[in-house]
Coordinates of C-alpha atoms and ligand atoms in Angstrom, one line a residue:
M16 CA -0.3 0.3 -0.2
E17 CA 2.5 2.6 0.5
E18 CA 3.8 2.0 -2.8
K19 CA 0.6 3.1 -4.1
E20 CA 1.0 6.4 -2.0
A21 CA 4.5 7.7 -3.1
F22 CA 3.2 7.4 -6.6
D23 CA 1.6 10.6 -7.4
K24 CA 2.8 13.0 -10.5
Y25 CA 1.9 16.0 -8.5
K26 CA 3.3 15.3 -4.2
N27 CA 5.9 12.8 -5.3
F28 CA 7.4 13.6 -8.9
S29 CA 10.6 12.5 -9.3
E30 CA 9.0 9.3 -8.0
W31 CA 6.3 9.0 -10.1
F32 CA 8.4 9.6 -13.2
R33 CA 10.7 7.0 -12.0
T34 CA 8.1 4.5 -12.1
I35 CA 6.7 5.0 -15.1
I36 CA 9.9 5.4 -17.6
M37 CA 11.4 2.2 -15.7
D38 CA 8.0 0.2 -15.2
A39 CA 6.5 1.9 -18.2
E40 CA 9.8 0.0 -19.5
L41 CA 10.5 3.0 -21.8
V42 CA 14.4 3.1 -20.7
D43 CA 16.3 1.1 -18.4
T44 CA 18.3 3.1 -15.7
R45 CA 20.5 0.5 -13.9
Y46 CA 23.2 0.2 -16.6
P47 CA 26.5 0.8 -14.8
V48 CA 28.0 3.7 -16.0
K49 CA 26.4 7.0 -14.0
G50 CA 24.2 9.3 -16.7
C51 CA 23.7 6.4 -19.0
Y52 CA 21.1 4.5 -20.0
V53 CA 19.6 1.8 -22.5
W54 CA 15.9 2.8 -24.9
R55 CA 13.7 -0.6 -24.6
P56 CA 11.8 -1.7 -27.6
Y57 CA 8.7 0.4 -26.1
G58 CA 10.3 3.5 -25.9
F59 CA 12.8 3.4 -28.7
K60 CA 9.2 2.9 -30.7
L61 CA 8.5 6.5 -29.0
R62 CA 11.1 8.0 -29.9
K63 CA 11.6 7.1 -32.9
Y64 CA 8.1 8.6 -34.0
V65 CA 9.0 11.6 -31.7
L66 CA 11.6 12.2 -34.0
D67 CA 9.9 11.7 -37.4
I68 CA 8.2 14.7 -36.3
I69 CA 11.0 16.5 -35.5
R70 CA 13.0 15.1 -38.5
R71 CA 9.7 16.1 -41.1
L72 CA 9.1 20.0 -40.3
L73 CA 13.0 20.4 -40.6
N74 CA 13.1 18.4 -44.2
N75 CA 10.1 20.3 -45.3
T76 CA 12.3 24.4 -43.7
G77 CA 15.0 22.4 -46.6
H78 CA 17.2 20.9 -44.1
E79 CA 19.1 18.2 -44.8
E80 CA 20.4 15.3 -42.5
V81 CA 23.5 14.6 -42.0
L82 CA 26.3 12.8 -39.3
F83 CA 30.0 13.6 -38.4
P84 CA 32.0 11.8 -36.0
L85 CA 32.0 11.3 -32.9
L86 CA 35.5 12.5 -32.5
I87 CA 37.0 16.8 -32.2
P88 CA 40.5 16.5 -32.0
E89 CA 41.7 18.8 -28.9
D90 CA 42.8 21.7 -30.7
I91 CA 39.9 22.1 -33.0
L92 CA 37.6 21.4 -30.6
G93 CA 39.6 24.4 -28.5
L94 CA 39.2 26.7 -31.5
E95 CA 36.7 29.4 -30.9
K96 CA 37.8 30.5 -27.3
E97 CA 34.6 31.4 -25.3
H98 CA 33.4 27.8 -27.0
I99 CA 35.8 25.5 -25.1
K100 CA 35.9 27.4 -22.1
G101 CA 31.9 26.8 -21.7
F102 CA 32.9 23.3 -21.4
E103 CA 35.8 22.3 -20.4
G104 CA 34.9 21.2 -17.8
E105 CA 32.3 19.0 -19.3
V106 CA 34.3 17.6 -22.1
Y107 CA 35.4 13.8 -21.7
W108 CA 38.8 12.6 -23.7
V109 CA 40.1 9.9 -25.6
T110 CA 43.6 9.3 -24.4
H111 CA 44.6 6.2 -25.5
G112 CA 43.9 3.4 -28.9
G113 CA 44.2 0.4 -27.3
L114 CA 47.7 0.8 -25.4
R115 CA 49.0 3.2 -27.1
R116 CA 48.5 6.9 -26.2
L117 CA 47.7 9.6 -28.6
E118 CA 49.5 12.2 -29.6
K119 CA 46.4 14.4 -30.0
K120 CA 43.4 13.7 -27.6
L121 CA 40.4 13.2 -28.9
A122 CA 37.0 14.8 -27.1
L123 CA 33.6 12.7 -27.0
R124 CA 31.5 15.6 -28.7
P125 CA 30.0 17.6 -25.9
T126 CA 28.3 19.2 -29.2
S127 CA 29.1 19.5 -32.6
E128 CA 30.1 23.3 -34.0
T129 CA 33.5 22.3 -33.9
A130 CA 33.6 19.0 -36.0
M131 CA 31.0 20.7 -37.9
Y132 CA 33.0 24.4 -38.8
S133 CA 36.4 23.0 -39.5
M134 CA 34.9 21.2 -42.5
F135 CA 32.5 23.3 -42.9
K136 CA 35.4 25.5 -44.5
K137 CA 36.4 23.5 -46.8
W138 CA 32.6 23.6 -48.3
V139 CA 31.6 27.5 -49.0
H140 CA 33.5 29.0 -51.0
S141 CA 31.8 31.4 -52.3
H142 CA 28.0 33.3 -51.6
A143 CA 26.8 30.1 -54.1
D144 CA 27.5 27.9 -51.8
L145 CA 25.2 29.7 -49.0
P146 CA 23.1 29.2 -47.0
I147 CA 24.1 25.8 -45.1
K148 CA 21.4 23.9 -43.7
V149 CA 21.6 20.7 -42.1
Y150 CA 21.2 18.3 -38.9
Q151 CA 21.9 15.8 -37.1
I152 CA 20.7 13.6 -34.7
V153 CA 23.7 12.1 -32.7
N154 CA 24.7 10.8 -28.8
I155 CA 27.2 13.5 -27.3
F156 CA 28.7 13.0 -24.1
R157 CA 28.8 16.4 -21.1
Y158 CA 30.4 14.8 -18.3
E159 CA 27.5 16.5 -16.7
T160 CA 27.8 17.5 -12.7
K161 CA 25.4 18.9 -11.4
A162 CA 22.9 15.7 -10.3
T163 CA 21.7 13.6 -13.0
K164 CA 18.6 12.7 -13.6
P165 CA 17.2 9.8 -16.6
L166 CA 16.5 11.7 -20.0
I167 CA 16.1 15.1 -18.1
R168 CA 19.8 15.5 -17.2
V169 CA 22.3 12.9 -18.5
R170 CA 26.2 11.9 -19.2
E171 CA 25.3 10.8 -23.1
V172 CA 22.9 13.0 -24.2
T173 CA 21.6 9.8 -26.6
T174 CA 18.7 12.3 -28.4
F175 CA 20.9 15.1 -29.4
K176 CA 19.4 16.5 -32.4
E177 CA 21.7 19.5 -33.5
A178 CA 20.7 21.9 -36.5
H179 CA 23.4 24.1 -37.9
T180 CA 23.2 26.6 -40.3
V181 CA 25.9 29.5 -42.0
H182 CA 24.7 32.5 -43.8
A183 CA 26.2 35.7 -45.8
T184 CA 24.4 38.1 -43.9
M185 CA 23.6 39.2 -39.8
E186 CA 19.8 39.4 -41.7
E187 CA 19.2 36.2 -42.6
A188 CA 20.6 34.7 -39.7
E189 CA 18.1 36.5 -38.3
K190 CA 15.5 35.1 -40.1
Q191 CA 17.0 31.6 -39.9
V192 CA 16.5 32.3 -35.8
K193 CA 12.8 33.4 -36.8
E194 CA 12.9 30.1 -38.9
A195 CA 14.0 27.5 -36.0
V196 CA 11.6 29.4 -33.2
E197 CA 8.8 28.5 -35.5
V198 CA 9.4 24.6 -36.3
Y199 CA 10.9 24.1 -32.3
S200 CA 6.9 25.8 -32.0
K201 CA 5.6 23.4 -34.6
F202 CA 7.1 20.4 -32.9
F203 CA 5.9 21.2 -28.8
N204 CA 2.6 22.5 -30.4
E205 CA 2.6 18.4 -32.0
L206 CA 3.7 17.5 -29.1
G207 CA 1.1 19.4 -26.6
I208 CA 3.8 20.3 -24.6
P209 CA 3.7 23.8 -23.4
Y210 CA 6.6 26.4 -23.0
I211 CA 7.5 29.9 -22.7
I212 CA 10.1 31.7 -24.8
C213 CA 12.5 33.7 -23.8
R214 CA 16.1 35.0 -24.7
R215 CA 18.2 34.4 -22.2
P216 CA 20.3 36.6 -20.3
N217 CA 23.8 37.7 -21.8
F218 CA 25.0 35.8 -19.0
D219 CA 22.9 32.5 -19.0
K220 CA 23.5 32.3 -23.2
F221 CA 25.2 28.8 -25.0
A222 CA 29.2 29.3 -25.2
G223 CA 30.2 31.5 -28.4
A224 CA 27.1 32.6 -29.1
E225 CA 25.9 36.5 -29.6
Y226 CA 22.7 35.6 -28.2
S227 CA 20.1 32.1 -27.4
I228 CA 16.6 31.9 -27.5
A229 CA 14.5 28.9 -25.1
F230 CA 11.9 27.6 -25.0
D231 CA 11.2 26.2 -21.0
T232 CA 8.0 24.1 -20.3
L233 CA 7.1 23.5 -16.6
M234 CA 7.2 20.0 -15.3
P235 CA 4.9 18.9 -12.2
D236 CA 7.0 19.9 -9.7
G237 CA 6.7 23.0 -10.1
R238 CA 10.4 23.1 -12.0
T239 CA 11.3 24.8 -15.2
M240 CA 13.0 22.4 -18.2
Q241 CA 14.0 24.0 -20.8
I242 CA 13.9 21.8 -23.5
G243 CA 15.5 24.3 -26.4
T244 CA 17.4 26.2 -27.4
V245 CA 18.7 28.0 -30.3
H246 CA 21.1 30.4 -30.3
N247 CA 22.1 33.0 -33.0
L248 CA 26.4 33.0 -33.0
G249 CA 27.5 35.5 -36.0
Q250 CA 30.4 36.0 -37.1
N251 CA 32.3 34.0 -33.1
F252 CA 33.0 30.6 -34.7
A253 CA 33.5 32.0 -38.5
K254 CA 35.6 33.9 -37.7
A255 CA 37.8 31.2 -35.2
F256 CA 37.4 29.0 -38.1
E257 CA 38.3 30.8 -40.6
L258 CA 34.7 30.6 -42.1
T259 CA 34.9 32.9 -45.2
Y260 CA 32.7 33.4 -48.6
E261 CA 33.4 35.3 -52.1
D262 CA 30.6 37.6 -51.8
I263 CA 29.5 39.3 -55.9
N264 CA 32.4 42.2 -55.4
G265 CA 35.5 38.9 -54.9
K266 CA 35.4 40.1 -51.8
H267 CA 36.4 37.4 -48.6
Q268 CA 33.6 37.6 -46.0
F269 CA 33.0 36.2 -42.4
A270 CA 29.8 34.2 -42.6
Y271 CA 27.4 34.8 -40.1
Q272 CA 26.1 31.3 -38.0
T273 CA 23.5 30.0 -36.2
C274 CA 22.4 26.9 -34.3
Y275 CA 20.0 24.7 -32.5
G276 CA 19.1 21.8 -30.7
I277 CA 17.2 19.4 -29.0
S278 CA 17.6 16.3 -26.9
E279 CA 15.9 13.9 -24.6
R280 CA 14.3 15.8 -22.4
V281 CA 11.3 16.3 -24.7
I282 CA 10.4 12.6 -24.0
A283 CA 10.9 13.9 -20.8
A284 CA 8.5 16.5 -21.1
I285 CA 5.8 14.1 -22.8
V286 CA 5.7 11.5 -19.9
A287 CA 6.2 14.1 -17.1
I288 CA 3.2 16.6 -18.8
H289 CA 0.3 14.3 -20.3
G290 CA 1.5 11.2 -18.2
D291 CA -1.6 10.7 -14.8
N292 CA -1.6 8.8 -11.4
R293 CA -2.4 5.9 -13.4
G294 CA 0.7 5.9 -15.5
A295 CA 2.0 6.9 -18.5
I296 CA -0.9 8.6 -21.9
F297 CA 1.2 8.7 -25.3
L298 CA -0.6 11.5 -27.7
P299 CA -1.4 8.3 -31.1
S300 CA 0.8 9.9 -33.1
I301 CA 3.7 8.9 -31.0
A302 CA 2.3 6.1 -29.1
P303 CA 3.9 3.1 -29.6
I304 CA 0.8 1.3 -29.4
Q305 CA -2.5 3.5 -30.6
V306 CA -4.4 0.2 -29.7
V307 CA -4.9 -2.5 -27.3
I308 CA -7.5 -4.6 -28.2
V309 CA -8.2 -6.5 -24.8
P310 CA -10.0 -10.0 -25.5
I311 CA -14.0 -9.9 -23.0
I312 CA -14.4 -14.0 -21.8
Y313 CA -16.5 -16.1 -21.1
K314 CA -16.4 -20.0 -21.4
G315 CA -17.7 -21.6 -24.1
E316 CA -17.2 -18.2 -26.1
E317 CA -13.9 -18.0 -26.3
E318 CA -13.3 -18.8 -30.4
K319 CA -16.1 -16.7 -30.8
V320 CA -14.1 -13.0 -28.9
L321 CA -10.8 -14.1 -30.4
Q322 CA -12.4 -14.2 -34.5
Q323 CA -14.3 -11.0 -33.6
C324 CA -10.8 -10.2 -31.6
R325 CA -8.9 -11.0 -34.7
K326 CA -11.2 -9.4 -37.4
V327 CA -10.7 -5.4 -36.0
L328 CA -7.0 -6.2 -35.2
N329 CA -6.7 -6.6 -39.3
A330 CA -9.0 -3.8 -40.5
L331 CA -6.8 -1.3 -38.3
K332 CA -3.6 -2.6 -38.8
Q333 CA -5.1 -2.3 -42.5
E334 CA -5.4 1.0 -42.1
G335 CA -1.9 1.3 -40.2
I336 CA -2.8 1.8 -37.0
R337 CA -0.5 0.6 -34.2
T338 CA -2.8 -2.7 -32.9
F339 CA -1.8 -5.0 -30.2
L340 CA -4.0 -8.0 -29.3
D341 CA -3.6 -8.5 -26.0
E342 CA -4.5 -12.8 -25.7
R343 CA -1.8 -13.4 -21.7
D344 CA -4.0 -15.8 -20.2
I345 CA -4.8 -13.2 -17.9
S346 CA -8.4 -11.2 -15.7
P347 CA -9.5 -9.0 -18.3
G348 CA -8.6 -6.2 -15.0
R349 CA -4.7 -7.0 -15.6
K350 CA -4.2 -5.9 -19.0
F351 CA -6.8 -3.0 -18.5
Y352 CA -4.2 -1.8 -15.2
D353 CA -0.9 -2.4 -17.7
W354 CA -1.8 -0.8 -20.6
E355 CA -3.3 2.5 -19.0
F356 CA -0.4 2.8 -17.0
R357 CA 1.9 1.6 -20.9
G358 CA 0.0 5.0 -22.1
V359 CA -2.0 3.8 -24.6
P360 CA -4.5 6.1 -25.9
V361 CA -6.9 3.9 -27.1
R362 CA -8.4 0.5 -25.2
I363 CA -10.8 -1.5 -27.6
E364 CA -12.8 -4.2 -25.4
I365 CA -15.3 -7.5 -26.9
G366 CA -17.5 -9.9 -24.8
P367 CA -20.2 -12.3 -26.4
K368 CA -22.5 -9.1 -26.4
D369 CA -20.9 -7.2 -28.6
V370 CA -20.1 -10.1 -31.1
A371 CA -23.4 -10.5 -31.0
N372 CA -24.9 -6.3 -31.1
N373 CA -21.7 -6.2 -33.8
Q374 CA -20.3 -3.4 -31.7
V375 CA -17.0 -2.8 -30.3
T376 CA -17.1 -1.1 -26.8
I377 CA -13.6 1.7 -26.4
V378 CA -12.4 3.4 -23.7
R379 CA -9.9 7.0 -23.6
R380 CA -6.8 7.2 -21.6
D381 CA -7.4 10.2 -21.3
T382 CA -10.7 10.8 -19.8
F383 CA -11.6 6.8 -20.0
E384 CA -15.0 7.6 -21.0
R385 CA -16.3 4.9 -22.1
K386 CA -19.0 3.9 -25.2
T387 CA -20.1 1.6 -27.5
Y388 CA -19.3 1.7 -31.6
S389 CA -21.1 -0.3 -33.8
M390 CA -18.6 -2.1 -36.4
E391 CA -19.2 -0.2 -39.4
D392 CA -17.0 1.8 -40.3
L393 CA -14.5 1.3 -37.0
T394 CA -11.4 2.9 -38.4
T395 CA -12.9 6.2 -38.7
V396 CA -14.8 6.4 -35.8
I397 CA -10.6 5.3 -34.1
K398 CA -9.2 7.6 -35.9
E399 CA -11.6 10.3 -35.0
I400 CA -11.3 9.4 -31.2
F401 CA -7.4 9.7 -31.4
T402 CA -8.0 13.7 -33.0
E403 CA -10.3 14.3 -29.5
I404 CA -7.3 13.4 -27.7
E405 CA -4.6 14.8 -29.5
E406 CA -6.4 17.9 -29.0
N407 CA -7.7 17.0 -25.3
L408 CA -4.0 16.2 -24.2
R409 CA -3.1 20.1 -25.9
K410 CA -5.9 22.1 -24.3
R411 CA -5.3 20.4 -20.7
A412 CA -1.4 20.6 -20.9
W413 CA -2.0 25.2 -21.9
E414 CA -3.7 25.6 -19.3
E415 CA -2.5 24.1 -16.6
F416 CA 0.8 26.1 -18.8
R417 CA -1.1 28.9 -18.3
K418 CA -2.6 28.7 -14.4
R419 CA 1.1 28.1 -13.4
I420 CA 2.4 32.2 -14.6
F421 CA 2.0 35.0 -12.5
R422 CA 1.9 37.8 -13.2
V423 CA 3.8 39.3 -9.9
K424 CA 3.7 43.1 -8.4
N425 CA 7.3 43.2 -7.1
L426 CA 9.9 40.3 -6.3
Q427 CA 8.8 39.5 -2.9
E428 CA 6.3 37.9 -4.5
A429 CA 8.5 36.2 -7.4
K430 CA 10.2 34.5 -4.3
E431 CA 7.3 33.5 -2.8
I432 CA 5.4 31.9 -5.7
I433 CA 8.5 29.8 -6.7
Q434 CA 9.5 29.1 -3.6
N435 CA 7.0 27.6 -3.5
R436 CA 6.6 25.9 -6.4
R437 CA 3.5 27.1 -8.0
G438 CA 5.2 28.6 -11.3
I439 CA 6.8 30.9 -13.2
A440 CA 6.4 34.8 -11.6
L441 CA 7.1 37.3 -14.2
I442 CA 8.2 40.8 -14.0
P443 CA 9.2 43.7 -15.2
W444 CA 13.0 44.2 -16.3
C445 CA 15.4 46.2 -17.5
E446 CA 17.5 43.1 -19.5
S447 CA 20.8 44.5 -17.6
D448 CA 22.8 41.4 -16.8
E449 CA 23.5 43.2 -13.2
C450 CA 19.8 44.0 -12.3
G451 CA 19.4 39.9 -13.9
L452 CA 21.7 38.2 -10.8
K453 CA 19.9 40.3 -8.0
M454 CA 16.9 39.2 -8.9
C455 CA 18.3 35.6 -8.7
E456 CA 19.6 36.1 -5.7
E457 CA 16.8 38.2 -3.9
V458 CA 14.9 35.4 -5.6
D459 CA 16.5 32.7 -4.8
G460 CA 15.6 31.3 -8.5
D461 CA 16.9 31.5 -12.0
V462 CA 15.7 34.5 -14.3
L463 CA 14.8 32.3 -17.7
G464 CA 15.4 35.9 -19.2
V465 CA 13.6 38.1 -21.4
V466 CA 9.8 36.8 -22.0
L467 CA 9.3 36.5 -26.0
S468 CA 6.3 34.6 -26.1
E469 CA 3.9 37.0 -27.4
D470 CA 1.4 35.8 -25.8
L471 CA 2.0 35.0 -22.4
V472 CA 3.2 39.4 -21.9
N473 CA 1.5 42.1 -23.3
L474 CA 2.5 45.3 -21.5
A475 CA 0.6 48.2 -23.0
E476 CA 2.6 50.6 -20.1
N477 CA 5.9 51.3 -19.6
E478 CA 6.7 50.0 -16.1
V479 CA 9.5 49.7 -14.2
C480 CA 12.7 46.9 -13.7
P481 CA 12.6 46.1 -9.4
I482 CA 15.9 46.8 -8.6
C483 CA 17.5 49.4 -11.0
G484 CA 14.3 51.6 -10.8
K485 CA 14.5 51.9 -15.0
E486 CA 11.2 52.3 -17.3
T487 CA 11.0 49.0 -19.7
K488 CA 8.3 47.8 -21.5
K489 CA 9.8 43.7 -20.9
M490 CA 9.4 41.1 -19.1
A491 CA 11.2 38.2 -17.3
A492 CA 10.1 34.9 -16.5
I493 CA 11.6 33.7 -13.1
A494 CA 11.8 29.4 -12.4
K495 CA 13.3 27.0 -10.3
T496 CA 14.7 25.6 -13.3
Y497 CA 16.5 21.9 -13.6
Ligands
P5A19 C1 22.5 23.4 -29.9 C2 22.7 22.8 -31.0 C3 23.2 23.4 -28.0 O1 24.1 22.4 -27.7 N1 24.8 23.5 -30.5 C4 24.0 22.6 -31.3 C5 24.2 23.9 -29.8 N2 22.8 24.4 -26.8 S1 23.0 23.2 -25.6 O2 21.5 24.5 -25.2 O3 23.9 23.0 -25.2 O4 22.1 22.3 -26.0 C6 20.7 22.3 -26.5 C7 19.2 21.1 -26.0 O5 19.8 20.5 -25.5 C8 19.5 19.9 -23.8 N3 20.4 19.1 -23.4 C9 20.2 18.2 -22.8 N4 19.4 17.3 -22.0 C10 20.1 15.8 -21.3 N5 20.8 16.4 -20.7 C11 21.6 17.6 -20.7 N6 22.7 17.1 -20.1 C12 21.6 18.0 -21.6 N7 22.2 19.1 -21.9 C13 21.7 19.5 -22.8 C14 18.7 20.8 -23.9 O6 17.4 20.6 -23.8 C15 18.8 21.8 -24.5 O7 18.7 23.0 -24.4
ZN20 ZN1 17.2 47.4 -13.7

């Protein structure tokens, strides 16, 4: 009984989250290297369907997929000074090949700017070679010193989608940043993950960037989690890597660059945001199993019921619906419990009465609504139910998110909100690093940056920064972060 009490999304988020990812067999965190974990078949499928979405969005906007090596030579990793300063404490080094010490140490990529840009330099000659828009989905290694947390802060990031672009002008790089923000917005919208978009304070930008824009979502425990970032790199890396192009006048110019990334944190967010105290809930678009069929068998009627179940199974499969018929020799109740826990969005129950009436009983995972439907046109009905579930999950998540964003009058109020883990506080800010750092200190939390999400903030009037008193139209988002 005690175990049951601990499984509560809001009262004990960590334990709830760990139980779901392990017991729903998404991953196994018992691998004997800290910060590394295994994707199991069910989780791997979920991951694949999520990646299919981002691949589609990127391919449709002119990005091309590539694959770069995992190893980066020491001198190349160190070319951009700010970048290496930011990452030096997190790099894993390969020092030996077999028994021999390597002359040049090799880093396991903590991210691939340096690996890619040393090659871009060889590909770009004239303005006609631009823009470059590529991405890869790979593992990266970061020796994180903060406490690791499965999917959320790992040392082997298994699912790092990094995009990198090169442009002739700053305007084009700016436009690319906008496109990236749009792509990620669409991605998170499809997944029903609510987010706030902020321009990070200077003291918290990506190492080597001009500025960074971040997407943060809110976890059930009241902390925000950064689920994606978009960086304008300006000419910083181009200068370090001598990445130049010949313009129309035959003059050599340094290129402008952007990069943007997401990781398995997105999958953590999906689990955390949509799940409930009966387990995971997956949107049909990404659910490894979209429909589970549970036969309700009574003695003597087994064959009739199973036959009908197989008929439904085949009909749904034919329509490309990922369907599983659970023929295990355990009670239907146990099966319901299992598949609810594993997040299957639609359950079909078929018993003798359903067979007799040429109908099925359908139960939705998100609302537990139970209804009977005729066998006619069943696939159409199921697809409609999928759409309804997706809409409901998205709406539910955004409503919950908006409820936990507070416009506060002063820092005392902001502190109260984030200390009690109620959510995100919004307060005017002059945008200076100095005042930003002061605010962090006073509220004992983090300034996520200036809010860019227009739907979440609109200030008609100038207000004043609570630290320096300067007039401003900008709002800072403040929270406890992961
Ligand atoms: C953008 C892509 C970069 O690395 N270089 C290429 C840029 N940005 S970032 O902000 O450092 O990382 C991008 C996103 O990856 C997630 N992330 C992590 N997820 C899990 N465990 C980690 N240790 C980890 N580190 C970064 C974050 O969501 C981050 O926004
Ligand atoms: Zn100020």
